Amino acid sequence: MIALEDWTHAIADVPVAGLHRERTASQAERDALSRALKIPALEALMAKYHIRALPGGGYRLSGHLNGRVVQSCIVTLEPVAADIDDEFVSEFWPDPAHLDAEGEKAVLDMADIEPLKNGIIDAGRIIFEALSAGLDPYPRKSGVEFDWQDPAAKNPEKTSPFAVLGKLKSKE
């Protein structure tokens, strides 16, 4: 699915003290990620994370990612470089449904809950999702503004959206 699929860890390999990793995405991984994210380039991606066992059979993956992305300006389509510096936390449980038995919790206070499938923690997918969430949805080159005027308007300063809609309404 994503280029960081090999950034997985079997729970059998997680020691009692936890598993610490620091990973840097290769050029091939960054190229595949930029295609998946539909951005011109991912110039750098580094993640530090820790996996530890939780009471009850779950595992917590927490970490920090740093990335350098290039997106297209929404006005000019020129390249816009940006840094992403973000934290991520997810919990993996063999049966996440049992967590509902504890009653309602504040959703914002909880870590993201993921099903633990085949005893594998997919750190790459979580890092990909954190990177994706950190992208600017409307990247804009510095100093560029969108200033569109209706060419059909005689007085563009006084044209309101309602006036334009009124022109579209059929006269009966």
PDB file of C-alpha atoms in Angstrom:
ATOM      1  CA  MET A   1       0.000   0.000   0.000  1.00  0.00           C
ATOM      2  CA  ILE A   2       2.663   2.541   0.985  1.00  0.00           C
ATOM      3  CA  ALA A   3       6.407   2.658   0.568  1.00  0.00           C
ATOM      4  CA  LEU A   4       7.237   2.135   4.260  1.00  0.00           C
ATOM      5  CA  GLU A   5       5.759  -1.361   4.456  1.00  0.00           C
ATOM      6  CA  ASP A   6       9.065  -2.816   5.609  1.00  0.00           C
ATOM      7  CA  TRP A   7       8.967  -0.518   8.657  1.00  0.00           C
ATOM      8  CA  THR A   8       7.067  -3.192  10.557  1.00  0.00           C
ATOM      9  CA  HIS A   9       7.839  -4.951  13.821  1.00  0.00           C
ATOM     10  CA  ALA A  10       6.684  -8.303  15.160  1.00  0.00           C
ATOM     11  CA  ILE A  11       5.464  -8.053  18.748  1.00  0.00           C
ATOM     12  CA  ALA A  12       7.644 -11.084  19.539  1.00  0.00           C
ATOM     13  CA  ASP A  13      10.669  -8.835  18.824  1.00  0.00           C
ATOM     14  CA  VAL A  14       9.606  -6.119  21.303  1.00  0.00           C
ATOM     15  CA  PRO A  15      11.728  -6.501  24.464  1.00  0.00           C
ATOM     16  CA  VAL A  16      10.333  -5.861  27.945  1.00  0.00           C
ATOM     17  CA  ALA A  17      12.040  -2.442  28.042  1.00  0.00           C
ATOM     18  CA  GLY A  18      10.506  -1.541  24.684  1.00  0.00           C
ATOM     19  CA  LEU A  19      11.859  -1.157  21.177  1.00  0.00           C
ATOM     20  CA  HIS A  20      13.552   2.086  20.095  1.00  0.00           C
ATOM     21  CA  ARG A  21      14.115   2.866  16.436  1.00  0.00           C
ATOM     22  CA  GLU A  22      15.402   5.753  14.373  1.00  0.00           C
ATOM     23  CA  ARG A  23      14.697   5.446  10.667  1.00  0.00           C
ATOM     24  CA  THR A  24      15.493   7.577   7.640  1.00  0.00           C
ATOM     25  CA  ALA A  25      13.546   6.991   4.441  1.00  0.00           C
ATOM     26  CA  SER A  26      15.615   6.070   1.410  1.00  0.00           C
ATOM     27  CA  GLN A  27      15.357   7.963  -1.872  1.00  0.00           C
ATOM     28  CA  ALA A  28      13.211   5.165  -3.348  1.00  0.00           C
ATOM     29  CA  GLU A  29      10.878   5.260  -0.319  1.00  0.00           C
ATOM     30  CA  ARG A  30      10.611   9.061  -0.493  1.00  0.00           C
ATOM     31  CA  ASP A  31       9.835   8.914  -4.221  1.00  0.00           C
ATOM     32  CA  ALA A  32       7.093   6.341  -3.645  1.00  0.00           C
ATOM     33  CA  LEU A  33       5.664   8.367  -0.758  1.00  0.00           C
ATOM     34  CA  SER A  34       5.590  11.575  -2.803  1.00  0.00           C
ATOM     35  CA  ARG A  35       3.661   9.724  -5.523  1.00  0.00           C
ATOM     36  CA  ALA A  36       1.232   8.305  -2.943  1.00  0.00           C
ATOM     37  CA  LEU A  37       0.733  11.773  -1.414  1.00  0.00           C
ATOM     38  CA  LYS A  38       0.474  13.386  -4.876  1.00  0.00           C
ATOM     39  CA  ILE A  39       3.115  15.994  -4.098  1.00  0.00           C
ATOM     40  CA  PRO A  40       6.087  16.968  -6.302  1.00  0.00           C
ATOM     41  CA  ALA A  41       8.737  15.792  -3.823  1.00  0.00           C
ATOM     42  CA  LEU A  42       9.531  14.474  -0.387  1.00  0.00           C
ATOM     43  CA  GLU A  43      13.078  15.662   0.164  1.00  0.00           C
ATOM     44  CA  ALA A  44      13.605  14.146   3.613  1.00  0.00           C
ATOM     45  CA  LEU A  45      11.829  11.922   6.136  1.00  0.00           C
ATOM     46  CA  MET A  46      13.210  10.794   9.466  1.00  0.00           C
ATOM     47  CA  ALA A  47      11.312   9.182  12.331  1.00  0.00           C
ATOM     48  CA  LYS A  48      12.250   8.267  15.890  1.00  0.00           C
ATOM     49  CA  TYR A  49       9.818   5.985  17.671  1.00  0.00           C
ATOM     50  CA  HIS A  50       9.324   3.676  20.618  1.00  0.00           C
ATOM     51  CA  ILE A  51       7.119   0.599  20.929  1.00  0.00           C
ATOM     52  CA  ARG A  52       6.224  -0.676  24.370  1.00  0.00           C
ATOM     53  CA  ALA A  53       3.870  -3.308  25.726  1.00  0.00           C
ATOM     54  CA  LEU A  54       0.733  -2.177  27.593  1.00  0.00           C
ATOM     55  CA  PRO A  55      -1.114  -4.062  30.318  1.00  0.00           C
ATOM     56  CA  GLY A  56      -3.862  -6.182  28.794  1.00  0.00           C
ATOM     57  CA  GLY A  57      -2.047  -7.223  25.623  1.00  0.00           C
ATOM     58  CA  GLY A  58      -1.779  -3.967  23.708  1.00  0.00           C
ATOM     59  CA  TYR A  59       1.225  -2.044  22.393  1.00  0.00           C
ATOM     60  CA  ARG A  60       1.843   1.687  22.167  1.00  0.00           C
ATOM     61  CA  LEU A  61       3.761   3.191  19.262  1.00  0.00           C
ATOM     62  CA  SER A  62       4.837   6.761  19.936  1.00  0.00           C
ATOM     63  CA  GLY A  63       7.320   8.933  18.167  1.00  0.00           C
ATOM     64  CA  HIS A  64       8.342  11.999  16.285  1.00  0.00           C
ATOM     65  CA  LEU A  65       8.794  12.621  12.572  1.00  0.00           C
ATOM     66  CA  ASN A  66      10.646  15.282  10.636  1.00  0.00           C
ATOM     67  CA  GLY A  67      10.119  15.762   6.951  1.00  0.00           C
ATOM     68  CA  ARG A  68      10.814  18.222   4.160  1.00  0.00           C
ATOM     69  CA  VAL A  69       8.102  18.298   1.498  1.00  0.00           C
ATOM     70  CA  VAL A  70       7.573  20.202  -1.722  1.00  0.00           C
ATOM     71  CA  GLN A  71       3.957  20.944  -2.607  1.00  0.00           C
ATOM     72  CA  SER A  72       2.395  22.963  -5.424  1.00  0.00           C
ATOM     73  CA  CYS A  73       1.124  26.471  -4.674  1.00  0.00           C
ATOM     74  CA  ILE A  74      -2.680  26.529  -4.982  1.00  0.00           C
ATOM     75  CA  VAL A  75      -2.531  29.869  -6.844  1.00  0.00           C
ATOM     76  CA  THR A  76       0.528  29.683  -9.118  1.00  0.00           C
ATOM     77  CA  LEU A  77       1.319  25.938  -9.074  1.00  0.00           C
ATOM     78  CA  GLU A  78       4.949  26.835  -8.310  1.00  0.00           C
ATOM     79  CA  PRO A  79       6.868  24.606  -5.853  1.00  0.00           C
ATOM     80  CA  VAL A  80       6.464  25.450  -2.170  1.00  0.00           C
ATOM     81  CA  ALA A  81       8.855  23.803   0.300  1.00  0.00           C
ATOM     82  CA  ALA A  82       7.731  23.158   3.868  1.00  0.00           C
ATOM     83  CA  ASP A  83       8.998  21.357   6.947  1.00  0.00           C
ATOM     84  CA  ILE A  84       6.827  18.903   8.864  1.00  0.00           C
ATOM     85  CA  ASP A  85       7.689  18.327  12.498  1.00  0.00           C
ATOM     86  CA  ASP A  86       5.050  16.218  14.226  1.00  0.00           C
ATOM     87  CA  GLU A  87       4.383  13.726  17.024  1.00  0.00           C
ATOM     88  CA  PHE A  88       2.352  10.532  16.623  1.00  0.00           C
ATOM     89  CA  VAL A  89       0.842   8.014  19.046  1.00  0.00           C
ATOM     90  CA  SER A  90      -1.120   4.870  18.247  1.00  0.00           C
ATOM     91  CA  GLU A  91      -2.108   1.839  20.280  1.00  0.00           C
ATOM     92  CA  PHE A  92      -2.372  -1.631  18.780  1.00  0.00           C
ATOM     93  CA  TRP A  93      -4.763  -4.125  20.400  1.00  0.00           C
ATOM     94  CA  PRO A  94      -5.606  -7.721  19.477  1.00  0.00           C
ATOM     95  CA  ASP A  95      -9.306  -6.951  20.049  1.00  0.00           C
ATOM     96  CA  PRO A  96      -9.993  -3.191  20.098  1.00  0.00           C
ATOM     97  CA  ALA A  97     -13.713  -3.862  20.719  1.00  0.00           C
ATOM     98  CA  HIS A  98     -13.001  -4.795  24.363  1.00  0.00           C
ATOM     99  CA  LEU A  99     -11.865  -1.217  25.019  1.00  0.00           C
ATOM    100  CA  ASP A 100     -15.488  -0.008  24.709  1.00  0.00           C
ATOM    101  CA  ALA A 101     -16.376  -1.986  27.841  1.00  0.00           C
ATOM    102  CA  GLU A 102     -14.622   0.645  29.965  1.00  0.00           C
ATOM    103  CA  GLY A 103     -17.311   3.191  29.112  1.00  0.00           C
ATOM    104  CA  GLU A 104     -17.053   6.414  27.203  1.00  0.00           C
ATOM    105  CA  LYS A 105     -13.765   8.255  27.326  1.00  0.00           C
ATOM    106  CA  ALA A 106     -12.854  11.655  25.995  1.00  0.00           C
ATOM    107  CA  VAL A 107     -11.951  10.889  22.392  1.00  0.00           C
ATOM    108  CA  LEU A 108      -9.308  13.593  22.205  1.00  0.00           C
ATOM    109  CA  ASP A 109      -7.513  12.195  25.261  1.00  0.00           C
ATOM    110  CA  MET A 110      -7.068   8.754  23.712  1.00  0.00           C
ATOM    111  CA  ALA A 111      -4.409   7.549  21.320  1.00  0.00           C
ATOM    112  CA  ASP A 112      -5.523   6.263  17.940  1.00  0.00           C
ATOM    113  CA  ILE A 113      -6.573   2.629  18.346  1.00  0.00           C
ATOM    114  CA  GLU A 114      -5.455   0.146  15.689  1.00  0.00           C
ATOM    115  CA  PRO A 115      -6.167  -3.582  15.416  1.00  0.00           C
ATOM    116  CA  LEU A 116      -3.118  -5.765  15.995  1.00  0.00           C
ATOM    117  CA  LYS A 117      -3.112  -8.082  12.982  1.00  0.00           C
ATOM    118  CA  ASN A 118      -0.917 -11.184  12.826  1.00  0.00           C
ATOM    119  CA  GLY A 119       1.243  -9.880  15.678  1.00  0.00           C
ATOM    120  CA  ILE A 120       2.667  -7.072  13.506  1.00  0.00           C
ATOM    121  CA  ILE A 121       2.940  -3.366  14.330  1.00  0.00           C
ATOM    122  CA  ASP A 122       3.061  -1.358  11.108  1.00  0.00           C
ATOM    123  CA  ALA A 123       5.054   1.727  12.108  1.00  0.00           C
ATOM    124  CA  GLY A 124       5.441   2.716   8.438  1.00  0.00           C
ATOM    125  CA  ARG A 125       1.698   3.121   7.937  1.00  0.00           C
ATOM    126  CA  ILE A 126       1.343   5.255  11.070  1.00  0.00           C
ATOM    127  CA  ILE A 127       4.287   7.437  10.001  1.00  0.00           C
ATOM    128  CA  PHE A 128       2.771   7.783   6.515  1.00  0.00           C
ATOM    129  CA  GLU A 129      -0.568   8.856   8.029  1.00  0.00           C
ATOM    130  CA  ALA A 130       1.142  11.370  10.346  1.00  0.00           C
ATOM    131  CA  LEU A 131       3.101  12.786   7.407  1.00  0.00           C
ATOM    132  CA  SER A 132      -0.059  13.019   5.322  1.00  0.00           C
ATOM    133  CA  ALA A 133      -1.936  14.786   8.133  1.00  0.00           C
ATOM    134  CA  GLY A 134       0.926  17.262   8.496  1.00  0.00           C
ATOM    135  CA  LEU A 135       0.695  18.478   4.881  1.00  0.00           C
ATOM    136  CA  ASP A 136      -0.660  21.978   4.315  1.00  0.00           C
ATOM    137  CA  PRO A 137      -4.042  21.505   2.603  1.00  0.00           C
ATOM    138  CA  TYR A 138      -3.669  24.896   0.850  1.00  0.00           C
ATOM    139  CA  PRO A 139       0.032  25.526   0.236  1.00  0.00           C
ATOM    140  CA  ARG A 140       0.697  29.040  -0.966  1.00  0.00           C
ATOM    141  CA  LYS A 141       3.898  30.658  -2.132  1.00  0.00           C
ATOM    142  CA  SER A 142       4.933  33.562   0.071  1.00  0.00           C
ATOM    143  CA  GLY A 143       3.423  36.881  -1.042  1.00  0.00           C
ATOM    144  CA  VAL A 144       0.940  35.309  -3.478  1.00  0.00           C
ATOM    145  CA  GLU A 145      -2.767  35.997  -3.110  1.00  0.00           C
ATOM    146  CA  PHE A 146      -5.754  34.868  -5.100  1.00  0.00           C
ATOM    147  CA  ASP A 147      -7.502  37.974  -6.441  1.00  0.00           C
ATOM    148  CA  TRP A 148     -10.139  37.065  -8.975  1.00  0.00           C
ATOM    149  CA  GLN A 149     -12.634  39.563 -10.370  1.00  0.00           C
ATOM    150  CA  ASP A 150     -15.669  38.703 -12.459  1.00  0.00           C
ATOM    151  CA  PRO A 151     -14.816  40.034 -15.928  1.00  0.00           C
ATOM    152  CA  ALA A 152     -18.523  40.516 -16.666  1.00  0.00           C
ATOM    153  CA  ALA A 153     -19.057  42.777 -13.661  1.00  0.00           C
ATOM    154  CA  LYS A 154     -19.274  46.495 -14.465  1.00  0.00           C
ATOM    155  CA  ASN A 155     -18.280  47.500 -10.937  1.00  0.00           C
ATOM    156  CA  PRO A 156     -16.322  44.571  -9.454  1.00  0.00           C
ATOM    157  CA  GLU A 157     -15.976  46.187  -6.021  1.00  0.00           C
ATOM    158  CA  LYS A 158     -19.769  46.259  -5.571  1.00  0.00           C
ATOM    159  CA  THR A 159     -20.537  42.817  -6.987  1.00  0.00           C
ATOM    160  CA  SER A 160     -21.796  40.527  -4.275  1.00  0.00           C
ATOM    161  CA  PRO A 161     -22.289  36.781  -4.539  1.00  0.00           C
ATOM    162  CA  PHE A 162     -26.017  37.338  -4.081  1.00  0.00           C
ATOM    163  CA  ALA A 163     -26.135  39.740  -7.033  1.00  0.00           C
ATOM    164  CA  VAL A 164     -24.483  37.123  -9.212  1.00  0.00           C
ATOM    165  CA  LEU A 165     -26.958  34.472  -8.017  1.00  0.00           C
ATOM    166  CA  GLY A 166     -29.823  36.872  -8.706  1.00  0.00           C
ATOM    167  CA  LYS A 167     -28.714  37.115 -12.349  1.00  0.00           C
ATOM    168  CA  LEU A 168     -28.870  33.320 -12.620  1.00  0.00           C
ATOM    169  CA  LYS A 169     -32.464  33.145 -11.361  1.00  0.00           C
ATOM    170  CA  SER A 170     -34.892  32.720 -14.225  1.00  0.00           C
ATOM    171  CA  LYS A 171     -37.351  35.581 -14.754  1.00  0.00           C
ATOM    172  CA  GLU A 172     -40.958  34.391 -14.756  1.00  0.00           C
TER     173      GLU A 172
END
